[in-house]
């Protein structure tokens, strides 16, 4: 799967646990936990089929304190980007359907100082 290869290419990911993976004819479900070299954890939960994509990308520090999450759970209807949004600490911001390249670029820039 392209996602696994993508994650393996990130030098700062020192461990990766695949907690669930189901592949079917037109999609997949995956739940992965990544450990970064600074102790941060990144949790990926994604369901994709021919009609929809549901995701949650959750970043926490080495003390398990929440840092950020990108998801498309159907709440925060007031945001222009609904249902896509970004949580950082206690705030919620607009965000749009995001690719792995985009999310890791944001993590590297905003949180890992790479």
Tab-separated table of N, CA and C in Angstrom:
chain	number	residue	atom	x	y	z
A	1	UNK	N	0.844	-1.185	0.000
A	1	UNK	CA	0.000	0.000	0.000
A	1	UNK	C	0.888	1.246	0.000
A	2	UNK	N	0.495	2.245	-0.750
A	2	UNK	CA	1.284	3.467	-0.883
A	2	UNK	C	1.494	4.183	0.445
A	3	UNK	N	0.496	4.167	1.311
A	3	UNK	CA	0.612	4.846	2.608
A	3	UNK	C	1.754	4.275	3.432
A	4	UNK	N	1.859	2.971	3.506
A	4	UNK	CA	2.918	2.338	4.293
A	4	UNK	C	4.284	2.731	3.756
A	5	UNK	N	4.450	2.687	2.456
A	5	UNK	CA	5.725	3.099	1.847
A	5	UNK	C	6.018	4.568	2.113
A	6	UNK	N	4.979	5.394	2.055
A	6	UNK	CA	5.140	6.819	2.344
A	6	UNK	C	5.645	7.006	3.775
A	7	UNK	N	5.012	6.322	4.739
A	7	UNK	CA	5.418	6.456	6.136
A	7	UNK	C	6.844	5.948	6.356
A	8	UNK	N	7.201	4.853	5.710
A	8	UNK	CA	8.554	4.312	5.836
A	8	UNK	C	9.604	5.271	5.284
A	9	UNK	N	9.217	6.152	4.389
A	9	UNK	CA	10.167	7.103	3.797
A	9	UNK	C	10.475	8.279	4.724
A	10	UNK	N	9.694	8.456	5.780
A	10	UNK	CA	9.903	9.566	6.708
A	10	UNK	C	10.952	9.156	7.736
A	11	UNK	N	12.126	9.762	7.676
A	11	UNK	CA	13.259	9.381	8.529
A	11	UNK	C	12.984	9.576	10.010
A	12	UNK	N	12.109	10.497	10.367
A	12	UNK	CA	11.826	10.779	11.774
A	12	UNK	C	10.809	9.806	12.375
A	13	UNK	N	10.208	8.936	11.569
A	13	UNK	CA	9.324	7.901	12.109
A	13	UNK	C	10.195	6.715	12.501
A	14	UNK	N	10.276	6.455	13.807
A	14	UNK	CA	11.156	5.398	14.304
A	14	UNK	C	10.419	4.097	14.597
A	15	UNK	N	9.092	4.157	14.671
A	15	UNK	CA	8.309	2.945	14.881
A	15	UNK	C	6.923	3.162	14.295
A	16	UNK	N	6.339	2.074	13.823
A	16	UNK	CA	5.019	2.149	13.226
A	16	UNK	C	4.274	0.867	13.572
A	17	UNK	N	3.068	1.021	14.112
A	17	UNK	CA	2.234	-0.124	14.443
A	17	UNK	C	0.947	-0.048	13.637
A	18	UNK	N	0.670	-1.081	12.886
A	18	UNK	CA	-0.577	-1.164	12.134
A	18	UNK	C	-1.570	-1.897	13.028
A	19	UNK	N	-2.526	-1.151	13.572
A	19	UNK	CA	-3.497	-1.731	14.498
A	19	UNK	C	-4.656	-2.394	13.768
A	20	UNK	N	-4.959	-1.914	12.562
A	20	UNK	CA	-6.037	-2.504	11.776
A	20	UNK	C	-5.801	-2.167	10.311
A	21	UNK	N	-6.066	-3.108	9.458
A	21	UNK	CA	-5.983	-2.867	8.016
A	21	UNK	C	-6.933	-3.832	7.322
A	22	UNK	N	-7.860	-3.262	6.610
A	22	UNK	CA	-8.797	-4.055	5.816
A	22	UNK	C	-8.829	-3.455	4.420
A	23	UNK	N	-8.592	-4.289	3.447
A	23	UNK	CA	-8.643	-3.843	2.062
A	23	UNK	C	-9.785	-4.585	1.391
A	24	UNK	N	-10.545	-3.864	0.606
A	24	UNK	CA	-11.639	-4.484	-0.116
A	24	UNK	C	-11.637	-3.961	-1.539
A	25	UNK	N	-12.536	-4.439	-2.338
A	25	UNK	CA	-12.493	-4.179	-3.780
A	25	UNK	C	-12.327	-2.703	-4.134
A	26	UNK	N	-13.080	-1.833	-3.486
A	26	UNK	CA	-13.045	-0.421	-3.855
A	26	UNK	C	-12.554	0.495	-2.747
A	27	UNK	N	-11.790	-0.037	-1.819
A	27	UNK	CA	-11.321	0.831	-0.765
A	27	UNK	C	-10.569	0.106	0.328
A	28	UNK	N	-10.445	0.796	1.450
A	28	UNK	CA	-9.703	0.228	2.579
A	28	UNK	C	-10.076	0.952	3.877
A	29	UNK	N	-9.725	0.328	4.984
A	29	UNK	CA	-9.768	0.933	6.302
A	29	UNK	C	-8.415	0.680	6.940
A	30	UNK	N	-7.838	1.713	7.531
A	30	UNK	CA	-6.532	1.569	8.157
A	30	UNK	C	-6.496	2.349	9.465
A	31	UNK	N	-5.801	1.767	10.438
A	31	UNK	CA	-5.557	2.433	11.719
A	31	UNK	C	-4.089	2.183	12.061
A	32	UNK	N	-3.300	3.264	12.086
A	32	UNK	CA	-1.855	3.167	12.257
A	32	UNK	C	-1.403	4.150	13.328
A	33	UNK	N	-0.433	3.732	14.108
A	33	UNK	CA	0.207	4.597	15.100
A	33	UNK	C	1.677	4.720	14.734
A	34	UNK	N	2.158	5.940	14.617
A	34	UNK	CA	3.561	6.201	14.298
A	34	UNK	C	4.218	6.888	15.493
A	35	UNK	N	5.443	6.506	15.781
A	35	UNK	CA	6.236	7.154	16.824
A	35	UNK	C	7.363	7.921	16.137
A	36	UNK	N	7.460	9.208	16.444
A	36	UNK	CA	8.504	10.049	15.877
A	36	UNK	C	9.745	10.004	16.766
A	37	UNK	N	10.879	10.408	16.208
A	37	UNK	CA	12.137	10.359	16.955
A	37	UNK	C	12.175	11.318	18.149
A	38	UNK	N	11.246	12.268	18.228
A	38	UNK	CA	11.161	13.160	19.394
A	38	UNK	C	10.142	12.657	20.419
A	39	UNK	N	9.581	11.459	20.198
A	39	UNK	CA	8.611	10.880	21.111
A	39	UNK	C	7.164	11.201	20.780
A	40	UNK	N	6.928	12.113	19.842
A	40	UNK	CA	5.564	12.423	19.437
A	40	UNK	C	4.913	11.172	18.849
A	41	UNK	N	3.600	11.094	18.965
A	41	UNK	CA	2.837	10.025	18.350
A	41	UNK	C	1.891	10.626	17.320
A	42	UNK	N	1.743	9.932	16.208
A	42	UNK	CA	0.819	10.341	15.158
A	42	UNK	C	-0.092	9.164	14.869
A	43	UNK	N	-1.395	9.391	15.006
A	43	UNK	CA	-2.389	8.336	14.815
A	43	UNK	C	-3.172	8.607	13.528
A	44	UNK	N	-3.244	7.606	12.686
A	44	UNK	CA	-3.959	7.688	11.418
A	44	UNK	C	-5.147	6.743	11.495
A	45	UNK	N	-6.312	7.256	11.185
A	45	UNK	CA	-7.502	6.424	11.060
A	45	UNK	C	-8.209	6.901	9.800
A	46	UNK	N	-8.374	5.991	8.835
A	46	UNK	CA	-8.939	6.406	7.558
A	46	UNK	C	-9.752	5.277	6.942
A	47	UNK	N	-10.914	5.645	6.438
A	47	UNK	CA	-11.772	4.752	5.672
A	47	UNK	C	-11.988	5.396	4.308
A	48	UNK	N	-11.734	4.635	3.263
A	48	UNK	CA	-11.905	5.144	1.906
A	48	UNK	C	-12.657	4.093	1.096
A	49	UNK	N	-13.682	4.536	0.368
A	49	UNK	CA	-14.315	3.674	-0.618
A	49	UNK	C	-14.605	4.511	-1.858
A	50	UNK	N	-15.323	3.960	-2.808
A	50	UNK	CA	-15.541	4.666	-4.067
A	50	UNK	C	-16.391	5.914	-3.913
A	51	UNK	N	-17.108	6.046	-2.791
A	51	UNK	CA	-17.999	7.190	-2.596
A	51	UNK	C	-17.606	8.137	-1.475
A	52	UNK	N	-16.709	7.724	-0.604
A	52	UNK	CA	-16.435	8.575	0.557
A	52	UNK	C	-15.036	8.365	1.117
A	53	UNK	N	-14.645	9.321	1.933
A	53	UNK	CA	-13.385	9.254	2.675
A	53	UNK	C	-13.645	9.852	4.048
A	54	UNK	N	-13.391	9.076	5.080
A	54	UNK	CA	-13.496	9.547	6.460
A	54	UNK	C	-12.126	9.394	7.095
A	55	UNK	N	-11.645	10.459	7.717
A	55	UNK	CA	-10.294	10.415	8.256
A	55	UNK	C	-10.171	11.175	9.565
A	56	UNK	N	-9.161	10.772	10.304
A	56	UNK	CA	-8.732	11.485	11.502
A	56	UNK	C	-7.228	11.285	11.618
A	57	UNK	N	-6.492	12.387	11.669
A	57	UNK	CA	-5.037	12.374	11.830
A	57	UNK	C	-4.730	13.134	13.116
A	58	UNK	N	-4.241	12.429	14.107
A	58	UNK	CA	-4.116	12.969	15.461
A	58	UNK	C	-2.648	12.990	15.877
A	59	UNK	N	-2.173	14.143	16.335
A	59	UNK	CA	-0.786	14.306	16.777
A	59	UNK	C	-0.781	14.626	18.267
A	60	UNK	N	0.070	13.914	19.012
A	60	UNK	CA	0.229	14.188	20.440
A	60	UNK	C	1.697	14.143	20.802
A	61	UNK	N	2.042	14.807	21.894
A	61	UNK	CA	3.446	14.873	22.290
A	61	UNK	C	3.857	13.614	23.061
A	62	UNK	N	5.087	13.591	23.524
A	62	UNK	CA	5.639	12.411	24.201
A	62	UNK	C	4.980	12.144	25.559
A	63	UNK	N	4.237	13.126	26.090
A	63	UNK	CA	3.478	12.941	27.334
A	63	UNK	C	2.009	12.637	27.044
A	64	UNK	N	1.702	12.299	25.798
A	64	UNK	CA	0.330	11.984	25.341
A	64	UNK	C	-0.606	13.181	25.398
A	65	UNK	N	-0.045	14.388	25.393
A	65	UNK	CA	-0.875	15.598	25.366
A	65	UNK	C	-1.229	15.941	23.926
A	66	UNK	N	-2.500	16.210	23.706
A	66	UNK	CA	-3.015	16.561	22.386
A	66	UNK	C	-2.316	17.801	21.833
A	67	UNK	N	-1.927	17.716	20.567
A	67	UNK	CA	-1.342	18.869	19.880
A	67	UNK	C	-2.263	19.331	18.759
A	68	UNK	N	-2.610	18.402	17.857
A	68	UNK	CA	-3.413	18.784	16.694
A	68	UNK	C	-4.138	17.572	16.129
A	69	UNK	N	-5.256	17.860	15.435
A	69	UNK	CA	-5.966	16.800	14.734
A	69	UNK	C	-6.649	17.385	13.505
A	70	UNK	N	-6.531	16.681	12.413
A	70	UNK	CA	-7.249	16.978	11.186
A	70	UNK	C	-8.293	15.885	11.027
A	71	UNK	N	-9.542	16.275	10.783
A	71	UNK	CA	-10.556	15.250	10.557
A	71	UNK	C	-11.728	15.822	9.773
A	72	UNK	N	-12.614	14.920	9.379
A	72	UNK	CA	-13.809	15.352	8.664
A	72	UNK	C	-15.078	14.781	9.309
A	73	UNK	N	-15.055	14.661	10.639
A	73	UNK	CA	-16.267	14.286	11.363
A	73	UNK	C	-17.308	15.383	11.138
A	74	UNK	N	-18.567	15.009	10.966
A	74	UNK	CA	-19.584	16.005	10.588
A	74	UNK	C	-20.091	16.861	11.750
A	75	UNK	N	-19.206	17.680	12.277
A	75	UNK	CA	-19.593	18.704	13.245
A	75	UNK	C	-18.882	19.989	12.834
A	76	UNK	N	-19.003	21.027	13.562
A	76	UNK	CA	-18.456	22.349	13.202
A	76	UNK	C	-19.041	22.831	11.869
A	77	UNK	N	-20.359	22.774	11.796
A	77	UNK	CA	-21.072	23.131	10.564
A	77	UNK	C	-20.899	24.592	10.170
A	78	UNK	N	-20.458	25.428	11.068
A	78	UNK	CA	-20.295	26.852	10.753
A	78	UNK	C	-19.038	27.129	9.925
A	79	UNK	N	-18.139	26.172	9.839
A	79	UNK	CA	-16.907	26.382	9.068
A	79	UNK	C	-17.168	26.254	7.565
A	80	UNK	N	-16.547	27.118	6.782
A	80	UNK	CA	-16.694	27.060	5.326
A	80	UNK	C	-16.204	25.739	4.763
A	81	UNK	N	-15.253	25.132	5.427
A	81	UNK	CA	-14.653	23.889	4.936
A	81	UNK	C	-15.404	22.642	5.411
A	82	UNK	N	-16.546	22.834	6.081
A	82	UNK	CA	-17.324	21.717	6.615
A	82	UNK	C	-17.454	20.599	5.581
A	83	UNK	N	-17.203	19.352	5.943
A	83	UNK	CA	-16.953	18.831	7.283
A	83	UNK	C	-15.462	18.807	7.670
A	84	UNK	N	-14.589	19.198	6.769
A	84	UNK	CA	-13.147	19.167	7.030
A	84	UNK	C	-12.766	20.287	7.998
A	85	UNK	N	-11.911	19.947	8.976
A	85	UNK	CA	-11.477	20.956	9.939
A	85	UNK	C	-10.198	20.488	10.641
A	86	UNK	N	-9.610	21.428	11.372
A	86	UNK	CA	-8.323	21.237	12.036
A	86	UNK	C	-8.455	21.720	13.477
A	87	UNK	N	-8.089	20.872	14.422
A	87	UNK	CA	-8.079	21.228	15.839
A	87	UNK	C	-6.628	21.472	16.252
A	88	UNK	N	-6.379	22.568	16.903
A	88	UNK	CA	-5.068	22.801	17.501
A	88	UNK	C	-5.305	23.353	18.893
A	89	UNK	N	-4.845	22.590	19.879
A	89	UNK	CA	-5.103	22.914	21.272
A	89	UNK	C	-6.610	23.082	21.465
A	90	UNK	N	-7.114	24.229	21.880
A	90	UNK	CA	-8.551	24.381	22.128
A	90	UNK	C	-9.295	25.068	20.988
A	91	UNK	N	-8.644	25.286	19.886
A	91	UNK	CA	-9.257	26.001	18.767
A	91	UNK	C	-9.575	25.051	17.612
A	92	UNK	N	-10.570	25.450	16.792
A	92	UNK	CA	-10.943	24.702	15.594
A	92	UNK	C	-10.854	25.655	14.409
A	93	UNK	N	-10.226	25.182	13.325
A	93	UNK	CA	-9.989	26.012	12.150
A	93	UNK	C	-10.483	25.315	10.897
A	94	UNK	N	-10.680	26.112	9.870
A	94	UNK	CA	-11.006	25.543	8.565
A	94	UNK	C	-9.831	24.723	8.063
A	95	UNK	N	-10.163	23.670	7.367
A	95	UNK	CA	-9.173	22.827	6.714
A	95	UNK	C	-9.914	22.138	5.587
A	96	UNK	N	-9.217	21.731	4.589
A	96	UNK	CA	-9.862	21.086	3.452
A	96	UNK	C	-9.327	19.674	3.303
A	97	UNK	N	-10.031	18.871	2.535
A	97	UNK	CA	-9.624	17.483	2.307
A	97	UNK	C	-8.118	17.462	2.085
A	98	UNK	N	-7.406	16.701	2.871
A	98	UNK	CA	-5.959	16.813	2.937
A	98	UNK	C	-5.292	15.506	2.529
A	99	UNK	N	-4.186	15.607	1.809
A	99	UNK	CA	-3.425	14.436	1.393
A	99	UNK	C	-2.323	14.152	2.411
A	100	UNK	N	-1.720	12.981	2.310
A	100	UNK	CA	-0.618	12.651	3.219
A	100	UNK	C	0.564	13.590	3.021
A	101	UNK	N	0.864	13.955	1.791
A	101	UNK	CA	1.949	14.908	1.548
A	101	UNK	C	1.675	16.221	2.273
A	102	UNK	N	0.449	16.708	2.174
A	102	UNK	CA	0.096	17.976	2.806
A	102	UNK	C	0.150	17.882	4.327
A	103	UNK	N	-0.389	16.820	4.871
A	103	UNK	CA	-0.427	16.715	6.334
A	103	UNK	C	0.971	16.598	6.917
A	104	UNK	N	1.829	15.813	6.273
A	104	UNK	CA	3.181	15.677	6.803
A	104	UNK	C	3.995	16.936	6.574
A	105	UNK	N	3.732	17.654	5.521
A	105	UNK	CA	4.398	18.942	5.319
A	105	UNK	C	4.021	19.904	6.442
A	106	UNK	N	2.748	19.928	6.820
A	106	UNK	CA	2.304	20.793	7.917
A	106	UNK	C	2.914	20.358	9.247
A	107	UNK	N	2.929	19.065	9.501
A	107	UNK	CA	3.526	18.569	10.744
A	107	UNK	C	5.005	18.930	10.808
A	108	UNK	N	5.721	18.719	9.724
A	108	UNK	CA	7.155	19.016	9.686
A	108	UNK	C	7.415	20.500	9.906
A	109	UNK	N	6.600	21.341	9.309
A	109	UNK	CA	6.788	22.797	9.415
A	109	UNK	C	6.322	23.347	10.760
A	110	UNK	N	5.124	22.965	11.186
A	110	UNK	CA	4.525	23.554	12.380
A	110	UNK	C	5.007	22.950	13.689
A	111	UNK	N	5.270	21.640	13.684
A	111	UNK	CA	5.489	20.957	14.956
A	111	UNK	C	6.843	20.283	15.124
A	112	UNK	N	7.514	19.972	14.019
A	112	UNK	CA	8.808	19.295	14.127
A	112	UNK	C	9.967	20.190	13.765
A	113	UNK	N	9.681	21.382	13.270
A	113	UNK	CA	10.734	22.338	12.874
A	113	UNK	C	11.736	21.738	11.916
A	114	UNK	N	11.245	21.012	10.922
A	114	UNK	CA	12.150	20.415	9.912
A	114	UNK	C	12.298	21.322	8.719
